[in-house]
Short mmCIF file of C-alpha atoms and ligand atoms in Angstrom, two decimals:
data_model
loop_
_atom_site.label_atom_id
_atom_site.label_comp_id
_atom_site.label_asym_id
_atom_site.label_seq_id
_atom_site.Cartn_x
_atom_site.Cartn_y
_atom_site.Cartn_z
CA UNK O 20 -33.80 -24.45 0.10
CA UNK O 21 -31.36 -24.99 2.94
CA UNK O 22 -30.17 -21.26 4.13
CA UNK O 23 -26.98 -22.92 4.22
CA UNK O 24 -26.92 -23.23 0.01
CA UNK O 25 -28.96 -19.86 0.04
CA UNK O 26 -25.48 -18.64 1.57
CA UNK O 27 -23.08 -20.65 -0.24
CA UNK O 28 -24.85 -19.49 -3.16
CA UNK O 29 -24.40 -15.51 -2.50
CA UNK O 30 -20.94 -16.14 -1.77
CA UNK O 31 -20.42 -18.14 -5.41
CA UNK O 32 -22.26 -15.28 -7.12
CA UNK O 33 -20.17 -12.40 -5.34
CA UNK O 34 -16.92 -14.14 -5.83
CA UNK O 35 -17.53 -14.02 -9.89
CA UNK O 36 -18.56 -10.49 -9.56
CA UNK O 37 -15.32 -9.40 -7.84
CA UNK O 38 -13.12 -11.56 -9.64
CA UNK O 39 -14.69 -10.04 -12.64
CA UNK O 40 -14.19 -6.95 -11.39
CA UNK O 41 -10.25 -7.29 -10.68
CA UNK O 42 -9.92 -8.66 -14.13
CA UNK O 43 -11.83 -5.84 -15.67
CA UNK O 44 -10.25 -2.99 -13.70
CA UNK O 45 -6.58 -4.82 -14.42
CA UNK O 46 -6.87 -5.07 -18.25
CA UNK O 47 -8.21 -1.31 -18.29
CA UNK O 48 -4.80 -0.44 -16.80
CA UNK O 49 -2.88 -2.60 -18.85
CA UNK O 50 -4.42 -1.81 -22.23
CA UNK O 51 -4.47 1.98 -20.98
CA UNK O 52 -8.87 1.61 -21.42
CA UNK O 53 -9.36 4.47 -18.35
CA UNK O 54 -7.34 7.18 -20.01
CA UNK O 55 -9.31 6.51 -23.55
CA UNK O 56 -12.68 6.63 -22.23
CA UNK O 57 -12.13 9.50 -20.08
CA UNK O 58 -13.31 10.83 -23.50
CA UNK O 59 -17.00 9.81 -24.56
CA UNK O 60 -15.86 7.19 -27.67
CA UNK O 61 -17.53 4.18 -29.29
CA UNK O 62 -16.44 0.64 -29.66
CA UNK O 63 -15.57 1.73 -33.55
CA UNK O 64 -13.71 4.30 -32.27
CA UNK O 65 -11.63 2.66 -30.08
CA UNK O 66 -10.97 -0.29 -32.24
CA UNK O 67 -9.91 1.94 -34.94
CA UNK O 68 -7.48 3.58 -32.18
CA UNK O 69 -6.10 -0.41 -31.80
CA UNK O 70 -6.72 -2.58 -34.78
CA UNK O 71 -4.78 -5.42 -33.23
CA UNK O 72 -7.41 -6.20 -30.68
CA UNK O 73 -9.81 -9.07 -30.69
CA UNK O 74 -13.21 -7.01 -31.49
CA UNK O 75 -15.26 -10.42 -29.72
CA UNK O 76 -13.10 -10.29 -26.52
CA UNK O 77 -13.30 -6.34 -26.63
CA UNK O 78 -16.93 -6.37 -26.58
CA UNK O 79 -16.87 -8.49 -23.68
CA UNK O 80 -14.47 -6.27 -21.84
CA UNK O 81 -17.07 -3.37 -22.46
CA UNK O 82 -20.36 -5.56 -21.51
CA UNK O 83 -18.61 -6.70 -18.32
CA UNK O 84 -17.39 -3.00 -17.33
CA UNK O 85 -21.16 -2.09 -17.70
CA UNK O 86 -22.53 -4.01 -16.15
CA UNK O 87 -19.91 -3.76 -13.39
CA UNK O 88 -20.44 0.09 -13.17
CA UNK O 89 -17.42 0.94 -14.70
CA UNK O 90 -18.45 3.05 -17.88
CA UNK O 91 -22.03 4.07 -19.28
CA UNK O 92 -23.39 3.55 -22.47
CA UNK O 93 -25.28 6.82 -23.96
CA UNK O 94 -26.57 5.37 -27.70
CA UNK O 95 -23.19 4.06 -29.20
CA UNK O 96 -20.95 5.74 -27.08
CA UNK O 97 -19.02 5.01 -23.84
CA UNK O 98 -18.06 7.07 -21.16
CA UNK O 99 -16.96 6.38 -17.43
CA UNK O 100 -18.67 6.29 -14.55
CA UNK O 101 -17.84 7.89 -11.33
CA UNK O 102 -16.15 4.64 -9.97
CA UNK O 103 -14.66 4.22 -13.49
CA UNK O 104 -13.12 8.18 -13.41
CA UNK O 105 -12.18 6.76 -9.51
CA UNK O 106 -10.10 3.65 -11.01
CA UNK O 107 -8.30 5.90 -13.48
CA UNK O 108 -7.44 8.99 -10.46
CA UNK O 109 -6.54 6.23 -7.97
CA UNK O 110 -4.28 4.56 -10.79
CA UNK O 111 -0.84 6.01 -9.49
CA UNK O 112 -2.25 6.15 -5.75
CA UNK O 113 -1.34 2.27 -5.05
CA UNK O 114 -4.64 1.11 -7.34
CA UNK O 115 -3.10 -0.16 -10.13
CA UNK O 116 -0.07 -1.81 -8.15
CA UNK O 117 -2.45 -3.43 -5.79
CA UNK O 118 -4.53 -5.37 -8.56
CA UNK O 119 -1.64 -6.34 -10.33
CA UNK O 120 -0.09 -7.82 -7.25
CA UNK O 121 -3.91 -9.90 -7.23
CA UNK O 122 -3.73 -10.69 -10.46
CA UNK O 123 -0.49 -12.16 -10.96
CA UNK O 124 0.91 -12.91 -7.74
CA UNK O 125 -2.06 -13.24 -5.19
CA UNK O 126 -4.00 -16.34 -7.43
CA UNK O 127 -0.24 -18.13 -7.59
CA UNK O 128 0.45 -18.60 -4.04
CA UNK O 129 -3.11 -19.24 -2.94
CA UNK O 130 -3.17 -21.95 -5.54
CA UNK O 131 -0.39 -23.40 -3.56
CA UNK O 132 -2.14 -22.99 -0.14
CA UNK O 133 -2.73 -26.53 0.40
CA UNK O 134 0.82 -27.87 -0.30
CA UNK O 135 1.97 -24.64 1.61
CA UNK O 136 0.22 -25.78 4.99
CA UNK O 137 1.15 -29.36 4.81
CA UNK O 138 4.03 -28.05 4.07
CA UNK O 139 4.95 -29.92 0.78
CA UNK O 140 5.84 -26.08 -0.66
CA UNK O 141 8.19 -24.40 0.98
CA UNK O 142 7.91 -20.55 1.80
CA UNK O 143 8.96 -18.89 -1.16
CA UNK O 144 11.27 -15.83 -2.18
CA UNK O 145 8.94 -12.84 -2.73
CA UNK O 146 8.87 -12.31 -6.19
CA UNK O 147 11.32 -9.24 -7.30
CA UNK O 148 8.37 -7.11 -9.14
CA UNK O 149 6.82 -7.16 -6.37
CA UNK O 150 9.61 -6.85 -3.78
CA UNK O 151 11.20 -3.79 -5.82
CA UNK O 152 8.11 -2.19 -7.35
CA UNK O 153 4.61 -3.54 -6.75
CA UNK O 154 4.60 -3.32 -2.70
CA UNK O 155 5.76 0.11 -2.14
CA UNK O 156 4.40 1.37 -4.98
CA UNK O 157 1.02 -0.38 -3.55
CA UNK O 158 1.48 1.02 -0.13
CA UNK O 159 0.24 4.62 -1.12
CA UNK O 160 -3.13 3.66 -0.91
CA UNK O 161 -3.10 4.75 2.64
CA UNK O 162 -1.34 8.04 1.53
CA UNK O 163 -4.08 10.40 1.83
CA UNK O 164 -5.00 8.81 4.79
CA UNK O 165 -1.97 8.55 6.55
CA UNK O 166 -0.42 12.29 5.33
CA UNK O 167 -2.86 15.30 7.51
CA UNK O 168 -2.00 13.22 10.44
CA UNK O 169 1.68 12.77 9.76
CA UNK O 170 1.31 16.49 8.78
CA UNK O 171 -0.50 18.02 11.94
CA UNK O 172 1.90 15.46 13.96
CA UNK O 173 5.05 17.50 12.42
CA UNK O 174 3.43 20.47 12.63
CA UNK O 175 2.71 20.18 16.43
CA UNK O 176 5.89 18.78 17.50
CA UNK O 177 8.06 20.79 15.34
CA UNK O 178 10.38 18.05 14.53
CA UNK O 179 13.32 18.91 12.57
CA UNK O 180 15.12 16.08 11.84
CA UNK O 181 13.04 12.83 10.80
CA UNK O 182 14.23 9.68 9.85
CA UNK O 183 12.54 7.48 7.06
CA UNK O 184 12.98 3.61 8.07
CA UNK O 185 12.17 1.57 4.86
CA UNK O 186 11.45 4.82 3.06
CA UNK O 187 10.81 3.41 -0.30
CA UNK O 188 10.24 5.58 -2.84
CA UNK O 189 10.48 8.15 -0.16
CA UNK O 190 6.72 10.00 -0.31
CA UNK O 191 6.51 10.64 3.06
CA UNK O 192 9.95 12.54 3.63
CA UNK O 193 9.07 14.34 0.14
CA UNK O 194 6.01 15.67 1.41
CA UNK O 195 6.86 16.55 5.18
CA UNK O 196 10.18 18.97 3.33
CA UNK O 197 7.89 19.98 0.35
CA UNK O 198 5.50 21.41 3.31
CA UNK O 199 8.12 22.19 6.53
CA UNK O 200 10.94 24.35 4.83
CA UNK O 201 13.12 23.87 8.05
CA UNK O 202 12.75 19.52 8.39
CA UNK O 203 15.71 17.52 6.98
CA UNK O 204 15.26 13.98 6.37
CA UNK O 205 17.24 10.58 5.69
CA UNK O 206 15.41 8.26 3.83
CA UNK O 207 16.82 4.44 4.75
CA UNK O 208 15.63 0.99 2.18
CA UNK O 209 17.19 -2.14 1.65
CA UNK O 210 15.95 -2.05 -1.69
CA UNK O 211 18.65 -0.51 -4.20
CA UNK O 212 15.85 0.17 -7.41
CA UNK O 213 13.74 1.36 -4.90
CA UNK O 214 16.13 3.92 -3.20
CA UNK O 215 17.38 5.25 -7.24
CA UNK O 216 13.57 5.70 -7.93
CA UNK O 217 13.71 8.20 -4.65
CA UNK O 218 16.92 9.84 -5.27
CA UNK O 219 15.15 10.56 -8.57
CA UNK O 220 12.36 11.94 -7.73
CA UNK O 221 13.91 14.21 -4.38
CA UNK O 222 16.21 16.08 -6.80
CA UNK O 223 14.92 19.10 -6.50
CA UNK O 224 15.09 18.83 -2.07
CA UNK O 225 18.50 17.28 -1.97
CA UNK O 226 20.06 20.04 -0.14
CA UNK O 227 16.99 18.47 2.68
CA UNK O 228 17.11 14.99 1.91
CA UNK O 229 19.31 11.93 1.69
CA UNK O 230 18.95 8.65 0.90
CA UNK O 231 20.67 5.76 1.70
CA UNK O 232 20.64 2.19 0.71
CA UNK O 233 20.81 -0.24 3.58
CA UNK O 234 19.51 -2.52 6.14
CA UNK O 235 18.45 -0.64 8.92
CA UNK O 236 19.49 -3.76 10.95
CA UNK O 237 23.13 -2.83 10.10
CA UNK O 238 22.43 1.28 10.65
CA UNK O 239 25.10 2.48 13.09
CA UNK O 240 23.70 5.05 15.52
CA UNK O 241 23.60 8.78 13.85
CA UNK O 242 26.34 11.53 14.95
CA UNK O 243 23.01 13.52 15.31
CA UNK O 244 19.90 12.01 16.97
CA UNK O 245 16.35 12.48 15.47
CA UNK O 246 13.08 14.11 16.33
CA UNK O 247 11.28 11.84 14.70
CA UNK O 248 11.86 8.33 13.03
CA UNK O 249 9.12 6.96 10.32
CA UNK O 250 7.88 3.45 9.98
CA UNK O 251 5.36 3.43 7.52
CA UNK O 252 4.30 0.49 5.82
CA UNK O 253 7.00 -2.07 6.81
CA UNK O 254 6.99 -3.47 10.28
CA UNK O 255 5.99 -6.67 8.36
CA UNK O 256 9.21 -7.05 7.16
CA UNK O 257 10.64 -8.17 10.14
CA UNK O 258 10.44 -11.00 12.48
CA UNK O 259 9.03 -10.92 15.55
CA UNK O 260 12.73 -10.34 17.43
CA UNK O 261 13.48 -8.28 14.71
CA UNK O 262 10.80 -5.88 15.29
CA UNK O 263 11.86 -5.55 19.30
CA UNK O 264 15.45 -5.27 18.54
CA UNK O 265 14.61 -2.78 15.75
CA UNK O 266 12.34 -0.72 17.95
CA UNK O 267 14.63 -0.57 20.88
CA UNK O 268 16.91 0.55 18.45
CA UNK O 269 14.88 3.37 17.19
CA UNK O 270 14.62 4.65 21.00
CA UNK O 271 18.12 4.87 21.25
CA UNK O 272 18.39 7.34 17.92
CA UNK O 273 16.29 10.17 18.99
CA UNK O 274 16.52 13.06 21.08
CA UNK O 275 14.86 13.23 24.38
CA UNK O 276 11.05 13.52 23.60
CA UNK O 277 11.74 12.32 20.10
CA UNK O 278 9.09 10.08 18.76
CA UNK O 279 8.57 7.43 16.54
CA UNK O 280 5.34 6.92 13.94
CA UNK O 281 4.50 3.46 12.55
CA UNK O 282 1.72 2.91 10.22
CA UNK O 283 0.79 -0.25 9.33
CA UNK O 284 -2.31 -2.27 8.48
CA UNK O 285 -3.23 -5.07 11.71
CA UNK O 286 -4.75 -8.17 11.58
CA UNK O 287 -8.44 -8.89 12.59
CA UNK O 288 -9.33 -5.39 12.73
CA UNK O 289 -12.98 -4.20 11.36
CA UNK O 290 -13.82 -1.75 9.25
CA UNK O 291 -15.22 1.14 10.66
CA UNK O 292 -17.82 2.11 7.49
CA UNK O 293 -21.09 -0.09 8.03
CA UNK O 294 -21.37 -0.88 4.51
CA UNK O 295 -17.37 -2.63 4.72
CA UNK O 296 -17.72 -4.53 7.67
CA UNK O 297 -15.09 -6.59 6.89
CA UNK O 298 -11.65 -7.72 8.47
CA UNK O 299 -11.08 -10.33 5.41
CA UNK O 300 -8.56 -8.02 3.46
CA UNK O 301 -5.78 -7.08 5.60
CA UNK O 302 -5.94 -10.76 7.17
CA UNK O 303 -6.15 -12.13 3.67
CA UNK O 304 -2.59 -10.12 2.79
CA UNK O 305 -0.96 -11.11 6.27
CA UNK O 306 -1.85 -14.59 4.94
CA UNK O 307 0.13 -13.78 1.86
CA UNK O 308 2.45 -12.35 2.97
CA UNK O 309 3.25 -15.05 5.74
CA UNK O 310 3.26 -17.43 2.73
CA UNK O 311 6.73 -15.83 1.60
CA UNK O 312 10.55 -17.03 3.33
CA UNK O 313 11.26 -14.00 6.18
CA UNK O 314 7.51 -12.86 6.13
CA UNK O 315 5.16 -13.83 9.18
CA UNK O 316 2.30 -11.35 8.21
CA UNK O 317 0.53 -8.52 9.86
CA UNK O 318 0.82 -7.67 13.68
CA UNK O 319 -1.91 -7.44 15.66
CA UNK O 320 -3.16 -4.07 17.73
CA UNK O 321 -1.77 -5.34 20.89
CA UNK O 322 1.60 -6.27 19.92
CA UNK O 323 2.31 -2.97 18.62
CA UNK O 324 1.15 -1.46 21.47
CA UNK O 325 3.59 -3.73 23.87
CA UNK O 326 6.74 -3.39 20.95
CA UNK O 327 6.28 0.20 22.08
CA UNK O 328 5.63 -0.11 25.75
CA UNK O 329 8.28 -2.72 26.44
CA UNK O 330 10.33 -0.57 24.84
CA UNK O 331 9.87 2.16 26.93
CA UNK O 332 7.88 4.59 24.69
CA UNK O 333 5.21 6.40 26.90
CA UNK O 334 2.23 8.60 25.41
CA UNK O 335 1.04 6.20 22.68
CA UNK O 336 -1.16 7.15 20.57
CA UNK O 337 -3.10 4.66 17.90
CA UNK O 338 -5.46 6.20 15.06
CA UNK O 339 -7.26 4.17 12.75
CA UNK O 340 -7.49 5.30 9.33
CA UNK O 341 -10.53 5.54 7.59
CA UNK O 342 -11.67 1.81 6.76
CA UNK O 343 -9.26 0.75 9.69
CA UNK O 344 -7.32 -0.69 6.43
CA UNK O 345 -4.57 0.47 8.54
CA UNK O 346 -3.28 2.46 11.60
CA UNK O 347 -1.04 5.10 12.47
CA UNK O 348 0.50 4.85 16.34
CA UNK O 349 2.70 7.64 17.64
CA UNK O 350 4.86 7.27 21.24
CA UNK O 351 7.58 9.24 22.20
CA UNK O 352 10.93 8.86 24.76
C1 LIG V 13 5.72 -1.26 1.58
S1 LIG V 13 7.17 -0.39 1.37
C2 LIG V 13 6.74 1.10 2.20
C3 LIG V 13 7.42 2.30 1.65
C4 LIG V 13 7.11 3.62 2.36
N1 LIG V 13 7.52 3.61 3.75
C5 LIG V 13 5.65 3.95 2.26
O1 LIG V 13 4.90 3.85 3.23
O2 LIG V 13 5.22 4.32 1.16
C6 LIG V 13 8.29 -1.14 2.51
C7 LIG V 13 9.75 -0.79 2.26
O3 LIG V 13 10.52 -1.27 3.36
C8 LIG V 13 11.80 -1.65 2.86
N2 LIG V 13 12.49 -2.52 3.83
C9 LIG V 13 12.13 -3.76 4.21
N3 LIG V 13 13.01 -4.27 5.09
C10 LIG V 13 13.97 -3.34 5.27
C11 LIG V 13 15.17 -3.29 6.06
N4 LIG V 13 15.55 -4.32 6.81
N5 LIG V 13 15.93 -2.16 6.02
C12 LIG V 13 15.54 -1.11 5.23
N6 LIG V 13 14.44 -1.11 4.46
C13 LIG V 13 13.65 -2.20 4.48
C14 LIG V 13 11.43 -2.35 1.56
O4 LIG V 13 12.53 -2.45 0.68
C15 LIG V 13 10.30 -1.48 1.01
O5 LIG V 13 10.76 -0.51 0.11
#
């Protein structure tokens, strides 16, 4: 047989596996299956628990996760796995947002693709679960990633006052006055549902911390300038003039020596683990994403670095975070 078919062949037989897997892992979030089998239980068991469910497709489900590595089988009872006990921990770190966003939006658009690039389909409005839920909510996959750096950062530089550009749901500002009992922050998003979920949830710091709902294109200049001003997850957002006029913006709203932190993920970076060497998904979500009206995907390396350098931010700084899924750059005035 042609190596070529040998190939093709892999690829057909991985694609079911994975596609299997994002089904699997999706309905055990949706039908709540990690919590229930954090508990060793049998199929009787957790039938009895749901009588409504179809005991043929159910049986599948639990084949499928087995054979996937998802839960064990010890006689008549099931238990998970270490991945599986992963799946259900990473659940409210971004895991559970991120393969819904596959799932339901992801298989839509692509489907689309060809009518997209002749351009029969017009870019479309991003849908509003995922524009006021899924994408932030998504975005903390890089959280314990991105936080000792953006900890040691404020540590070391003693900043004070930080702004939060496209805050969200506001994690980052949560953390940095949950740990620094002197920093204030100001938490900035577009997003109204977004910025009630982070009042919400700051309650107890908002003596520290403010939020405010608005475009950060529109932000006046503060009657205080900033040590530090936050772009995590959201340079995406905005065009490619946007993102100068936005940055030379930034400059002109902190203090002398103030800096500015953007994480985002990049396009055609590799991973740096052997066993991932893989640029596919963060291109794969810059093409997504560039399928959407006001979206033109990812930025590459470079063109953060020369957003920064043009400018006029000096001592920049670029980590990768582990998987090089995404990158944190730092620069100051
Ligand atoms: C992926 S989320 C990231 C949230 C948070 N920074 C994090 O890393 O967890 C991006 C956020 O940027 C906000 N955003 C996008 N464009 C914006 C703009 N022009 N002004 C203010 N916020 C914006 C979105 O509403 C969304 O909540």
């Amino acid at each position: 047989m042609q190596t070529g078919i040998l190939a093709l062949l892999g690829k057909t037989v991985t694609l079911m596996e994975n596609l299997g897997f994002l089904w699997l892992v999706h309905t055990g979030f949706e039908l709540d299956l990690w919590k229930l089998l954090q508990q060793e239980r049998s199929k009787e068991e957790l039938l009895e628990l749901n009588p409504e469910w179809d005991p043929i497709l159910f049986d599948h489900w639990l084949e499928q996760a087995k054979i996937q590595g998802l839960i064990l089988q010890t006689d008549s009872k099931y238990s998970l796995t270490r991945i599986g006990k992963a799946v259900d921990f990473y659940r409210d770190f971004g895991l559970e947002a991120m393969y819904k966003e596959f799932v339901l939006y992801w298989g839509a658009i692509f489907a689309e693709l060809p009518n997209r690039i002749t351009t029969q389909v017009s870019p479309v409005q991003m849908e509003s679960e995922m524009e006021n839920e899924l994408i932030s909510k998504a975005s903390r996959a890089s959280e314990h990633f991105a936080w000792p750096l953006l900890k040691a950062k404020c540590e070391k530089e003693h900043w004070r006052r930080i702004l939060d550009v496209g805050c969200g749901e506001g994690i980052y500002l949560r953390k940095l006055i949950e740990e620094f009992p002197k920093v204030q922050g100001v938490g900035v998003d577009v997003n109204s549902s977004v910025v009630e979920r982070a009042r919400l949830l700051a309650k107890p710091f908002e003596d520290r911390l403010q939020f405010n709902c608005l475009n950060i294109l529109d932000q006046d200049a503060p009657v205080e300038k900033y040590d530090c001003c936050l772009l995590n997850n959201n340079l995406y957002y905005f065009s490619t003039e946007q993102r100068i006029e936005l940055i030379e913006q930034i400059k002109t709203w902190l203090v002398p020596g103030g800096w500015i932190g953007i994480l985002t993920a990049l396009r055609g970076e590799n991973s740096s683990i052997p066993f991932i060497q893989t640029h596919i998904p963060q291109n794969l979500m810059s093409f997504f994403l560039a399928c959407h009206k006001g979206f033109e995907g990812l930025p590459y390396k470079q063109e953060v670095r020369n957003l920064l350098q043009d400018s006029g931010f000096r001592e920049i700084e670029v980590i990768p975070l582990p998987l090089k899924v995404s990158h944190y750059f730092f620069a100051r005035t």
